[in-house]
Short mmCIF file of C-alpha atoms in Angstrom, two decimals:
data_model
loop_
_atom_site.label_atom_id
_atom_site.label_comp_id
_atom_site.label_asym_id
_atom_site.label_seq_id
_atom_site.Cartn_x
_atom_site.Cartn_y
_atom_site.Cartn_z
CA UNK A 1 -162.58 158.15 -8.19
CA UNK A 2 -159.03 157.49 -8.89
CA UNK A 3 -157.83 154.07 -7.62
CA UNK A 4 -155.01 155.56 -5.11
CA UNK A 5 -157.88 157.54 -3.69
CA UNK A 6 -160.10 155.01 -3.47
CA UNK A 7 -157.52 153.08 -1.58
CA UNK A 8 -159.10 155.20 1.62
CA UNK A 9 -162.48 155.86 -0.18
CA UNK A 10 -161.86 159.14 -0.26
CA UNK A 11 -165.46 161.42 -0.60
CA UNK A 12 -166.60 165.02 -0.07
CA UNK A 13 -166.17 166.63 3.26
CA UNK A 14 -165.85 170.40 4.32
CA UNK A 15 -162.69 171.71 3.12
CA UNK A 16 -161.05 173.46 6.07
CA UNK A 17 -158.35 176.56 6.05
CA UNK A 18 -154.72 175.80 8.16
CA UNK A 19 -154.56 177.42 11.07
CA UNK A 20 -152.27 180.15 11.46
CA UNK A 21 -150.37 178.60 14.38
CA UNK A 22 -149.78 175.49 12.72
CA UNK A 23 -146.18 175.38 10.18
CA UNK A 24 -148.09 175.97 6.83
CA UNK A 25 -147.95 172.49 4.80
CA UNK A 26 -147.88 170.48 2.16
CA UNK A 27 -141.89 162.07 -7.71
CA UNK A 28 -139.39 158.85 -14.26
CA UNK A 29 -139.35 155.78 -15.16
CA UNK A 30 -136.52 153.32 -16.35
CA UNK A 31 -136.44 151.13 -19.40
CA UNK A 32 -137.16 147.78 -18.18
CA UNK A 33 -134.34 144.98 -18.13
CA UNK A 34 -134.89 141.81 -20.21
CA UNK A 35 -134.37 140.04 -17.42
CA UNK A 36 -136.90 140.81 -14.40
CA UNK A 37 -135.22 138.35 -11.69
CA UNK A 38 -131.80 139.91 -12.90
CA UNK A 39 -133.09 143.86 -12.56
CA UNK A 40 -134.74 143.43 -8.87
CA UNK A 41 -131.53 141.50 -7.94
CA UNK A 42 -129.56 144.24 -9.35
CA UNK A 43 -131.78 147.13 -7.51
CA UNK A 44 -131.58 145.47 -3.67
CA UNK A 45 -127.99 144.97 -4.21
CA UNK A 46 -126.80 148.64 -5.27
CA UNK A 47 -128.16 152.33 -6.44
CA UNK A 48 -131.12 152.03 -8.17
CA UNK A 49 -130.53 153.93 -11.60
CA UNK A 50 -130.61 157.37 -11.67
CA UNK A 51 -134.17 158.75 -12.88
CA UNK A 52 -134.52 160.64 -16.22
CA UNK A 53 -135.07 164.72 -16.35
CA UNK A 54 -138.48 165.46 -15.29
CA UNK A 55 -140.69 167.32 -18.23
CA UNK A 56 -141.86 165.59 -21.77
CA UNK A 57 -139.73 162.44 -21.65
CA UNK A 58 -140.46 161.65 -17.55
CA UNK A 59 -144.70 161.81 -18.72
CA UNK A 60 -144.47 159.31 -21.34
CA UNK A 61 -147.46 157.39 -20.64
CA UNK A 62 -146.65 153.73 -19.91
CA UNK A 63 -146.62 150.65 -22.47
CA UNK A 64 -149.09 148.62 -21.90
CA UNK A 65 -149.29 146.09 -19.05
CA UNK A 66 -147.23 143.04 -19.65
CA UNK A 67 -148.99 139.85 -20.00
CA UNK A 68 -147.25 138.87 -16.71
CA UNK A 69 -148.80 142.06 -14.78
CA UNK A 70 -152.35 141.60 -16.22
CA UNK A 71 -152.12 137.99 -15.04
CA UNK A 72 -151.92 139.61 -10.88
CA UNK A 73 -154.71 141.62 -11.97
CA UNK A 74 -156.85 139.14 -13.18
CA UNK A 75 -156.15 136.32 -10.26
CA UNK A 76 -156.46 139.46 -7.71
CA UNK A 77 -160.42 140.07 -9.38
CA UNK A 78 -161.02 136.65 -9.03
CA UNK A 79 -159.51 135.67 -6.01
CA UNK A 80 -160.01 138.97 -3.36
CA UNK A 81 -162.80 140.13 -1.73
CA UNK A 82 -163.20 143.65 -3.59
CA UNK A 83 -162.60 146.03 -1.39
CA UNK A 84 -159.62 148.20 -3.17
CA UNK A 85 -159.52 149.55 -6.64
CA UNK A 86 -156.33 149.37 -7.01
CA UNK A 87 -153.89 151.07 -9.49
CA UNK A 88 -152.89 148.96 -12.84
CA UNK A 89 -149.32 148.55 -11.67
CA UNK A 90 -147.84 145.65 -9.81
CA UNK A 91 -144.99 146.50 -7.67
CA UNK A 92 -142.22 144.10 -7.22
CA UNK A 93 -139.37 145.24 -5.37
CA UNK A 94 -137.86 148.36 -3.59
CA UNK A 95 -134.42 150.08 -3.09
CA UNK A 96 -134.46 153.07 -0.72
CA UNK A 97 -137.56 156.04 -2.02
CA UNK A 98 -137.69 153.79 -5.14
CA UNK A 99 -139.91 151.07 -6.05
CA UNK A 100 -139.87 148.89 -9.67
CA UNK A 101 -142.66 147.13 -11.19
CA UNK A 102 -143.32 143.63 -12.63
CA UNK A 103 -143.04 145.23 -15.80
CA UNK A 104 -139.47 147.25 -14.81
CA UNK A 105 -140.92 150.74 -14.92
CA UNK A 106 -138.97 152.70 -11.55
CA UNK A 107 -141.18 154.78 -9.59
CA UNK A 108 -140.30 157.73 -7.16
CA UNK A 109 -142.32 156.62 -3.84
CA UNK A 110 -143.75 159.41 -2.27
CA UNK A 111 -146.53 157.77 -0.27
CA UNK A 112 -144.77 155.37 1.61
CA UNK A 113 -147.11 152.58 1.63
CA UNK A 114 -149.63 155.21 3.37
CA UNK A 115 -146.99 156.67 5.46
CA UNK A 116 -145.52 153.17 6.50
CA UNK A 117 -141.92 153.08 5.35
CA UNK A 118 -140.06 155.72 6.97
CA UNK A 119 -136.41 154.29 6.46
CA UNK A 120 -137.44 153.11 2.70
CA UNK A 121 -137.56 149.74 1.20
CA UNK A 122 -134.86 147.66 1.27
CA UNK A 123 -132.76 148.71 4.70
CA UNK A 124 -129.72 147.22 4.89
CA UNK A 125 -129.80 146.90 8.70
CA UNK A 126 -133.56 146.30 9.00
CA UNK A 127 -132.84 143.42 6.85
CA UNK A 128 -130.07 141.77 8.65
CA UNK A 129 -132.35 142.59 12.33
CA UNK A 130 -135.28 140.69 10.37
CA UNK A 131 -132.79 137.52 9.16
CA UNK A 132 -131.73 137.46 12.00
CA UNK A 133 -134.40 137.54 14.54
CA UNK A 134 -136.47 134.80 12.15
CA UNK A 135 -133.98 132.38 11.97
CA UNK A 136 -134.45 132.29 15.49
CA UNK A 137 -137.80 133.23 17.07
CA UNK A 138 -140.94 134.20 15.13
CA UNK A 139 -143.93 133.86 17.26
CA UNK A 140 -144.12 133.46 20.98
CA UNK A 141 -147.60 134.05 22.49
CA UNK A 142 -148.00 136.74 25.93
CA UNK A 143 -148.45 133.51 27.98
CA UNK A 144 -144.46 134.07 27.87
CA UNK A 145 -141.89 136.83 28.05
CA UNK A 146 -139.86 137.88 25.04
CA UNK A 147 -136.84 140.01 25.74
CA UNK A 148 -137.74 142.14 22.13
CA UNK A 149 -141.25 143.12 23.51
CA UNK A 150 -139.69 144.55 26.63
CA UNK A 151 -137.10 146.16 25.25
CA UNK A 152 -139.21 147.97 22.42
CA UNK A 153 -141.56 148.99 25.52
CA UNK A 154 -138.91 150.68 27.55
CA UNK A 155 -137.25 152.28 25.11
CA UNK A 156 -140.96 153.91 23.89
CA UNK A 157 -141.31 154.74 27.14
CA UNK A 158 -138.38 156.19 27.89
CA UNK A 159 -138.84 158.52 24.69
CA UNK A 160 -142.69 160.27 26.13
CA UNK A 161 -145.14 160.77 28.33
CA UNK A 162 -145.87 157.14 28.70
CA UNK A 163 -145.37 155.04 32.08
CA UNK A 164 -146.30 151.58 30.49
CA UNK A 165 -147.22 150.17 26.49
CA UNK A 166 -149.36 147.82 25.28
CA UNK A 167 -148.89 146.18 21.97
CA UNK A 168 -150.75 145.21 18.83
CA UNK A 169 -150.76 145.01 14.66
CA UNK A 170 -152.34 148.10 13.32
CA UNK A 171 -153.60 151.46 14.25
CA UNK A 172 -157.22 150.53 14.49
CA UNK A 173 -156.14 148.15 16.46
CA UNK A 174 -154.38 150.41 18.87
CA UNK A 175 -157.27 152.97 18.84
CA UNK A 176 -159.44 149.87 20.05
CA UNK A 177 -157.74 149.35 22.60
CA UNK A 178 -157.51 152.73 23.60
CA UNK A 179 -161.52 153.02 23.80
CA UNK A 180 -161.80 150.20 26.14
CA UNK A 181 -158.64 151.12 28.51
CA UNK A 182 -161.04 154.85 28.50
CA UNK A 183 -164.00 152.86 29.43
CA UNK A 184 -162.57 150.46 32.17
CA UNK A 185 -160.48 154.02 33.51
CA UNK A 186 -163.83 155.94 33.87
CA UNK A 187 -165.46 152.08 35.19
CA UNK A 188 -162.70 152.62 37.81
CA UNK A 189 -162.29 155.93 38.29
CA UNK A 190 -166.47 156.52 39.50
CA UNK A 191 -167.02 153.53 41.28
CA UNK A 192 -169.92 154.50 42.98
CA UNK A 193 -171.61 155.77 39.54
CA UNK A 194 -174.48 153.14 37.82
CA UNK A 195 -173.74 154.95 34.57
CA UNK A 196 -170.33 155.97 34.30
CA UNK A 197 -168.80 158.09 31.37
CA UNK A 198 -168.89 156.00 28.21
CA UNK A 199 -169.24 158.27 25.17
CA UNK A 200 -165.70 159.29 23.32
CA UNK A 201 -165.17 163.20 21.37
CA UNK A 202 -163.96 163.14 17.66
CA UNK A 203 -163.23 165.82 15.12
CA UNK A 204 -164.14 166.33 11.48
CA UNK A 205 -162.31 164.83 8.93
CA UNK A 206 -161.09 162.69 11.72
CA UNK A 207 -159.52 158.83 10.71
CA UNK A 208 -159.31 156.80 13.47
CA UNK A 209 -159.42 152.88 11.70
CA UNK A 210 -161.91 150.62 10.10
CA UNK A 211 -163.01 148.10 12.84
CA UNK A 212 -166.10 148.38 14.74
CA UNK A 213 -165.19 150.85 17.94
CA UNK A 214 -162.61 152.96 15.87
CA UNK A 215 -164.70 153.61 12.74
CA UNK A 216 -167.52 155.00 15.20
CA UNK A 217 -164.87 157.58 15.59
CA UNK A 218 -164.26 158.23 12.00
CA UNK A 219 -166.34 161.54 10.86
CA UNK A 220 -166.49 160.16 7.29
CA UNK A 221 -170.75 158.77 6.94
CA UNK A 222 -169.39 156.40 4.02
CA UNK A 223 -167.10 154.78 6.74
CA UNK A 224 -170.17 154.12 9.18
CA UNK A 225 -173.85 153.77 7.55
CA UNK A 226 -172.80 151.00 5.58
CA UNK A 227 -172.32 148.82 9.10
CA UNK A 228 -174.80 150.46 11.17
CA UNK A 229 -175.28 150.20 14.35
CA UNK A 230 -171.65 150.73 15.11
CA UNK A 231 -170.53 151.93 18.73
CA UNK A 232 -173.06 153.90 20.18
CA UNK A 233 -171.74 157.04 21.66
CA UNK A 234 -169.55 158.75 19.25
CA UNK A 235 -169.91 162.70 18.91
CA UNK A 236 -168.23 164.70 17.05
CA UNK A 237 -167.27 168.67 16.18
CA UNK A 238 -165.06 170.42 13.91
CA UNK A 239 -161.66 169.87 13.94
CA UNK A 240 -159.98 172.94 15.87
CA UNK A 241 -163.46 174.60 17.34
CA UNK A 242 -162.42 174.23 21.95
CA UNK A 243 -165.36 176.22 22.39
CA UNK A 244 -167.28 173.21 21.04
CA UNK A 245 -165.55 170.79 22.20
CA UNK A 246 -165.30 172.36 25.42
CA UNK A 247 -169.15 172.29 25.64
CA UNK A 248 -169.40 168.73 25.04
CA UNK A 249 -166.51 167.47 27.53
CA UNK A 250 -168.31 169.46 30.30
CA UNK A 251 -171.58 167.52 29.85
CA UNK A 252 -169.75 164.77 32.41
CA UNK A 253 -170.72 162.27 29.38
CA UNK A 254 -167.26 161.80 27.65
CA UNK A 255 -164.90 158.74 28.93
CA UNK A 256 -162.06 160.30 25.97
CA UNK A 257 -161.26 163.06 23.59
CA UNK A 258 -159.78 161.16 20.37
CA UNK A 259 -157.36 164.07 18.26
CA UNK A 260 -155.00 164.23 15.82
CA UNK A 261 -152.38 166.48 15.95
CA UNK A 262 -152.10 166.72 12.70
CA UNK A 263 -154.81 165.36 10.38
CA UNK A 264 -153.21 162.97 7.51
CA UNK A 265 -156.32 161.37 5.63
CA UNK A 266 -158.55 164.42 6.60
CA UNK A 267 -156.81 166.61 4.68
CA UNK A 268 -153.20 167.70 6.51
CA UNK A 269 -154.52 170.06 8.92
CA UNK A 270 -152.51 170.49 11.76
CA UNK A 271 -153.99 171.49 15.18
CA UNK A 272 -152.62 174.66 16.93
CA UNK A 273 -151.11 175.00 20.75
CA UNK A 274 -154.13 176.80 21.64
CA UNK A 275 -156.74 173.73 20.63
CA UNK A 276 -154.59 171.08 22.25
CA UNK A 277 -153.94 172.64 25.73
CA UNK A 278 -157.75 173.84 25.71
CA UNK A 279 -158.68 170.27 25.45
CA UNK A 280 -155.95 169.42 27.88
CA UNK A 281 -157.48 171.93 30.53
CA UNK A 282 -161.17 170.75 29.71
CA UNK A 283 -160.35 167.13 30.05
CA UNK A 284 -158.65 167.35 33.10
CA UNK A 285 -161.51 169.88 34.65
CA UNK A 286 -163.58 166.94 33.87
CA UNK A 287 -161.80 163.92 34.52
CA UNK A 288 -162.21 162.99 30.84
CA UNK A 289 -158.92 161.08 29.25
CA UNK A 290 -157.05 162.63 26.17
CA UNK A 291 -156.10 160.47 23.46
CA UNK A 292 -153.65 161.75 20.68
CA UNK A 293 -153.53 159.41 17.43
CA UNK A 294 -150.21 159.49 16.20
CA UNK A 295 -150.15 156.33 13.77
CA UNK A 296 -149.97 158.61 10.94
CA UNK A 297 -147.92 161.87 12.50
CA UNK A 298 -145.98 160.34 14.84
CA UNK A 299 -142.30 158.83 15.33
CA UNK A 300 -140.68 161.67 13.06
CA UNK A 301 -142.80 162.20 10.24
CA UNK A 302 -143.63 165.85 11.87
CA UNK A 303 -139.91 166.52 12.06
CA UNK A 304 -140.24 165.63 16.13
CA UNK A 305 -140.18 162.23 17.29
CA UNK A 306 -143.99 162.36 18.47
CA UNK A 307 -145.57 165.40 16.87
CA UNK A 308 -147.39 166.58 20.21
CA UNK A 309 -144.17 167.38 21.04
CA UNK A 310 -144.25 170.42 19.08
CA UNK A 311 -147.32 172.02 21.47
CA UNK A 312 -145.63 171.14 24.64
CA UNK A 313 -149.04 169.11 25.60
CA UNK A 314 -148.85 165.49 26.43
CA UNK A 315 -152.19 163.21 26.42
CA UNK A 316 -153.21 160.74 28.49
CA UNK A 317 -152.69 157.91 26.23
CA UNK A 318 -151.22 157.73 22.62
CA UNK A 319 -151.77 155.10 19.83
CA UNK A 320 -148.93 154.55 17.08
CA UNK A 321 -148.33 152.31 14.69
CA UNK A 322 -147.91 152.78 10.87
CA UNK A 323 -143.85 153.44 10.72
CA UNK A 324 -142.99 151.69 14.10
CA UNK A 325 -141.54 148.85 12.14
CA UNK A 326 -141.29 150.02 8.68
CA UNK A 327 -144.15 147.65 7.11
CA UNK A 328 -143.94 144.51 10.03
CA UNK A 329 -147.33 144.83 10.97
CA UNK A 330 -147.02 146.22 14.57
CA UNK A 331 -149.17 149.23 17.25
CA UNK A 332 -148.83 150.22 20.25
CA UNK A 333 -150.58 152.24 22.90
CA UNK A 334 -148.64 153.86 25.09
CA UNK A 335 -150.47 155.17 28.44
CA UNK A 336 -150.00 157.07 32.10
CA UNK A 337 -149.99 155.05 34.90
CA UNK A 338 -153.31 156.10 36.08
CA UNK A 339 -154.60 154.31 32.96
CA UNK A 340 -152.27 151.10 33.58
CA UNK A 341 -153.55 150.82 37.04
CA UNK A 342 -157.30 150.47 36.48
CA UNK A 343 -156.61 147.42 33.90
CA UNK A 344 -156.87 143.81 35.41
CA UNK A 345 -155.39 140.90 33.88
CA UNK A 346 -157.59 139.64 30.75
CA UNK A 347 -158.83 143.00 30.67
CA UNK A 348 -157.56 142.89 26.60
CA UNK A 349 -155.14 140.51 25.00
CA UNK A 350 -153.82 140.05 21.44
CA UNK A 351 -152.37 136.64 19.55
CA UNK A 352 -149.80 138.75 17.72
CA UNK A 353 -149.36 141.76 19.46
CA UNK A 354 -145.77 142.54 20.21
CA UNK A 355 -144.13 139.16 18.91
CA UNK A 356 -140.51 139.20 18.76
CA UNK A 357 -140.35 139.44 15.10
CA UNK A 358 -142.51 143.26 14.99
CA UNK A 359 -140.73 144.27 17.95
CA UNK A 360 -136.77 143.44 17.30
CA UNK A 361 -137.34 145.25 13.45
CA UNK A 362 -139.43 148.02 15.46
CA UNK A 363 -136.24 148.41 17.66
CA UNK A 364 -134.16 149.02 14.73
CA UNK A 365 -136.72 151.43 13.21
CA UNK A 366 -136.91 153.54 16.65
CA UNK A 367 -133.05 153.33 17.49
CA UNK A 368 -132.60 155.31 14.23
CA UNK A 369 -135.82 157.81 13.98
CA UNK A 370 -135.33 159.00 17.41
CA UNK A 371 -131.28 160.18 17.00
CA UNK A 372 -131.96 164.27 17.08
CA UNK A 373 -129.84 164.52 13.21
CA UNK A 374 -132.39 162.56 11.97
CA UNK A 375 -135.13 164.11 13.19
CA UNK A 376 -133.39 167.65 12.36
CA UNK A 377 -132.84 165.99 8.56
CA UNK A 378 -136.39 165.63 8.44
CA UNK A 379 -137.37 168.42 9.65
CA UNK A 380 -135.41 170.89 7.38
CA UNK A 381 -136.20 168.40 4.29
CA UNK A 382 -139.82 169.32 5.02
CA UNK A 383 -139.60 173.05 4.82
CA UNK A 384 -137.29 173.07 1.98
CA UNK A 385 -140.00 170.72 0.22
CA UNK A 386 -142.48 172.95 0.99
CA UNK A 387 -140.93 176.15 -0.31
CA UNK A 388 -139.89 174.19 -3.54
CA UNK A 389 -143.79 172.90 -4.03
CA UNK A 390 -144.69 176.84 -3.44
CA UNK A 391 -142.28 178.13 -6.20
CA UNK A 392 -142.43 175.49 -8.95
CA UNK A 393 -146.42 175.35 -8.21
CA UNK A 394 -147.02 179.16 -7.99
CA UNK A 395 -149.39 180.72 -10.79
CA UNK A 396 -151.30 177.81 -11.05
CA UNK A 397 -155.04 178.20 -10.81
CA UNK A 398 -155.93 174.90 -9.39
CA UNK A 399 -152.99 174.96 -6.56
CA UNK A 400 -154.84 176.60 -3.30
CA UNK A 401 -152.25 175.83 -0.62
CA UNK A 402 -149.39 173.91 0.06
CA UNK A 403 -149.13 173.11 4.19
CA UNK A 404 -148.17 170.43 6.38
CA UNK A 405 -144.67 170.02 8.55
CA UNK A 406 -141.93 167.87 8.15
CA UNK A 407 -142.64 164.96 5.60
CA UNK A 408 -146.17 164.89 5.84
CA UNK A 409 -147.39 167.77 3.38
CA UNK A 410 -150.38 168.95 0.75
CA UNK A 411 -151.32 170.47 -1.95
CA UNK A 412 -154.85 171.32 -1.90
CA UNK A 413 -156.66 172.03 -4.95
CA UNK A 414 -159.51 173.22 -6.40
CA UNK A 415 -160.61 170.38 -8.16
CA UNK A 416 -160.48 166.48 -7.28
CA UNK A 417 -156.75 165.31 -7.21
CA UNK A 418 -157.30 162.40 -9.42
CA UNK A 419 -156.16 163.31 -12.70
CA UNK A 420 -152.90 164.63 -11.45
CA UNK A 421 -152.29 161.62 -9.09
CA UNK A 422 -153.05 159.69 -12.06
CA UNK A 423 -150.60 161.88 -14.17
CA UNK A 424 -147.96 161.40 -11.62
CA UNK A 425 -148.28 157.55 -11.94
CA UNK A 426 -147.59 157.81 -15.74
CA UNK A 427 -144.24 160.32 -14.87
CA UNK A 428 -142.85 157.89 -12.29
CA UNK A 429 -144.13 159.59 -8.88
CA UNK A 430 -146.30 157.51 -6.76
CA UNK A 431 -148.65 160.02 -4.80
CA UNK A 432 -151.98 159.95 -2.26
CA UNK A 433 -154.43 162.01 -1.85
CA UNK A 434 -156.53 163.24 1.22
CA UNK A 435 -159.40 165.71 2.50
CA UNK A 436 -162.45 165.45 0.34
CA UNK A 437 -160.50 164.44 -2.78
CA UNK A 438 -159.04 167.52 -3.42
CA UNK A 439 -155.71 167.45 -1.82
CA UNK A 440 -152.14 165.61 -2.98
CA UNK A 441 -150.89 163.68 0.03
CA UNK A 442 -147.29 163.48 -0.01
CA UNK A 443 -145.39 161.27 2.71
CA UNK A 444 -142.25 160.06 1.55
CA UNK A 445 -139.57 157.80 3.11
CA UNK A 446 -138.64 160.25 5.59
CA UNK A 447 -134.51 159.07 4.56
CA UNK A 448 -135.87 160.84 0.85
CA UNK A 449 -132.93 163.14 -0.35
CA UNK A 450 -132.99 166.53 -1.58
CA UNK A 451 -132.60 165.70 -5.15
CA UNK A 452 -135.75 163.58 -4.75
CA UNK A 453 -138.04 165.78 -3.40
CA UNK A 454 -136.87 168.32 -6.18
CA UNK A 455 -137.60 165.49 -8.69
CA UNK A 456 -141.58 165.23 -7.25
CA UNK A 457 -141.74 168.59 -6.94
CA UNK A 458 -141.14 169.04 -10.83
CA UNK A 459 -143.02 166.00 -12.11
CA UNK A 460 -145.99 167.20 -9.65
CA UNK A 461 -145.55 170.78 -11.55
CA UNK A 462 -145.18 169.03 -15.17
CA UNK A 463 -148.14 166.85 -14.63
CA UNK A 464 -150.63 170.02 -13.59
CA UNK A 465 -151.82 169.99 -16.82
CA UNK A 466 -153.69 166.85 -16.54
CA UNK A 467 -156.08 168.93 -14.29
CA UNK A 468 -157.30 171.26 -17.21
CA UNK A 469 -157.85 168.26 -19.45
CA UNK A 470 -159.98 166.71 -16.50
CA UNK A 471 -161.96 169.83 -16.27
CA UNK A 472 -162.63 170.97 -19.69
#
């Protein structure tokens, strides 16, 4: 297992074909300065350079570590809990899609921090919101109001389904709350029941987070056995089957139906109109609550500002959180009022959760994701990428399919990804991978230029080879 895979502990599950209503889916290094303080200074304070020509010269493997980089290493074995393998590079500093290393190799980012830094590194007016907003208030606990947190509240609101938000500082986070606001709904909602709905609906290939309640939603076994007994009442179906689920959300026993729209560590799969309005109409035939996890897919990485959007079906309640402030951790769950109104005071609560620091940079983030152009830039980026991948990739006998919509695309392959993410690394392109192993995750910046994406696009094609070695 390659260690960007491993980052998610990526192991076999059932490959599974895109749907044919879904938009079918799916990158040079630098010399290094003498002077390391001197190059990052130079890179957040204009254009990084300009990367060399993909082909022989871009996959030049790279010199070996620095003493300086194999000094991290060592202090992070010693000094972690081991729970990452991580690549043998040490990043130290970003300028828009690119990001340098201790060792001042320059690296196209096309994972984003796992789909985290939608407006790139180093944002000019993200930076000045963050100066300014800690040089004056950090921390305030919700025994108080901050002006930030209601702000960044009604302007979600104002942008969805939503009547009311609740904020946190992750996505399992968010999907943790989301299970208890189902259970204390349903509580509510049959008050005259001794054993009110308690058990949630998942999907294959499903991610929903790592703690306790949200990892008994995750379909992945490695995720679960290892901290058995986790949440009883988890069930689960293949991703895209309504008959199936259908079946199980009539059996009265579900208090939610936890989906995806579109599937980011599963595999990029994206869900089709018919699947998400049959699970609206089931749920609502049953008084079951709908949950859509958007902390990968949503706020513009689909090319719409929430990617249910796209089906024309809204849920019930919706959990966000990876790009909402561009790496300040921050989540949110975002809820109709029938949900708000069965939850009491102490009901949940948070230390963190929506301090004016995450939500004045999560303003910034939102006021420029949501403006149409952007969203239209993304959007058209995506397809473009995707035709690109097609034709430079085409002929290839590993390359299955390349699907996915907007900036959140894959190549799926025949064989495990890791060699060619590997390759990548060498050439300069930072990529993921998803499904069972088998498929390149790409989810840039979503501010990534043309010329970039053409740049992954041919290191991804120049690095191919690695494959054959891999299998041979």
């Amino acid at each position: 297992m390659n260690s960007l895979q491993s980052f998610l502990a990526v192991s076999p599950v059932a490959a599974k074909p895109a749907s044919s209503a879904s938009a079918s889916i799916s990158g040079a290094r630098v010399a290094p300065s003498t002077s390391r303080r001197g190059r990052i200074s130079a890179c957040l304070a204009a254009e990084a350079p300009p990367p060399p020509t993909s082909g022989a010269g871009a996959r030049k493997p790279r010199r070996e570590l620095s003493a300086a980089s194999l000094a991290v290493i060592e202090d992070e074995a010693r000094y972690l809990v081991g729970t990452y393998n991580r690549s043998r590079v040490v990043i130290d500093g970003g300028r828009g899609c690119k990001l340098y290393d201790l060792d001042g190799h320059e690296y196209l980012d096309m994972a984003s921090g796992i789909a985290v830094t939608a407006l790139g590194h180093g944002d000019p007016d993200l930076h000045a919101t963050i100066s300014q907003q800690s040089g004056t208030l950090i921390h305030a606990s919700n025994v108080q109001y901050t002006k930030p947190q209601v702000e960044l509240a009604k302007r979600l609101v104002h942008s969805c389904f939503a009547d009311r938000a609740f904020f946190c500082n992750s996505g399992t986070e968010a999907n943790e709350a989301a299970i208890k606001f189902s259970r204390k709904y349903q509580l509510v909602a049959n008050p005259d029941s001794d054993a009110p709905p308690f058990e949630f609906l998942a999907f294959d290939n499903c991610f929903h987070g790592r703690t306790m309640g949200s990892v008994a939603l995750t379909s992945k076994s490695q995720y679960r056995e290892p901290f058995a007994p986790v949440m009883p009442g988890g069930n689960f179906v293949e991703y895209g089957n309504l008959e199936e689920a259908k079946k199980v959300i009539q059996s009265g026993r579900l208090a939610a139906v936890f989906v995806e729209p579109v599937q980011g560590e599963g595999g990029i799969h994206s869900a089709t109109q018919e699947f998400l309005q049959g699970l609206r109409e089931a749920c609502d035939e049953a008084g079951t609550l709908l949950v859509f996890d958007e902390v990968q897919c949503g706020l513009g990485r689909t090319g719409y500002l929430w990617a249910h959007e796209a089906y024309g079906v809204a849920p019930d309640i919706m959990t966000i959180a990876k790009p909402l402030a561009n790496g300040i951790p921050v989540g949110a769950v975002l809820v109709k009022e029938k949900v708000n109104a069965a939850i009491s005071y102490g009901d949940h609560g948070t230390t963190f959760g929506g301090g004016p620091l995450a939500c004045k940079a999560a303003l910034t983030v939102f006021d420029k994701i949501h403006k149409p152009d952007f969203l239209a830039e993304v959007s058209k980026k995506g397809e473009d990428f995707k035709q690109l991948l097609r034709a430079k990739l085409s002929g290839n006998p590993h390359v299955k399919e390349v699907r996915g919509v907007g900036l959140i695309v894959g190549i799926e392959l025949d064989v495990p990804a890791g060699p060619l993410v590997d390759a990548c690394l060498d050439a300069g392109v930072i990529v993921l991978t998803a499904g069972k192993g088998n498929v390149v995750r790409l989810v840039p910046p979503l501010i990534i230029s043309e010329k970039e994406l053409e740049q992954a696009a041919d290191v991804i094609r120049d690095c191919l080879p690695a494959l054959d070695v891999a299998t041979s």
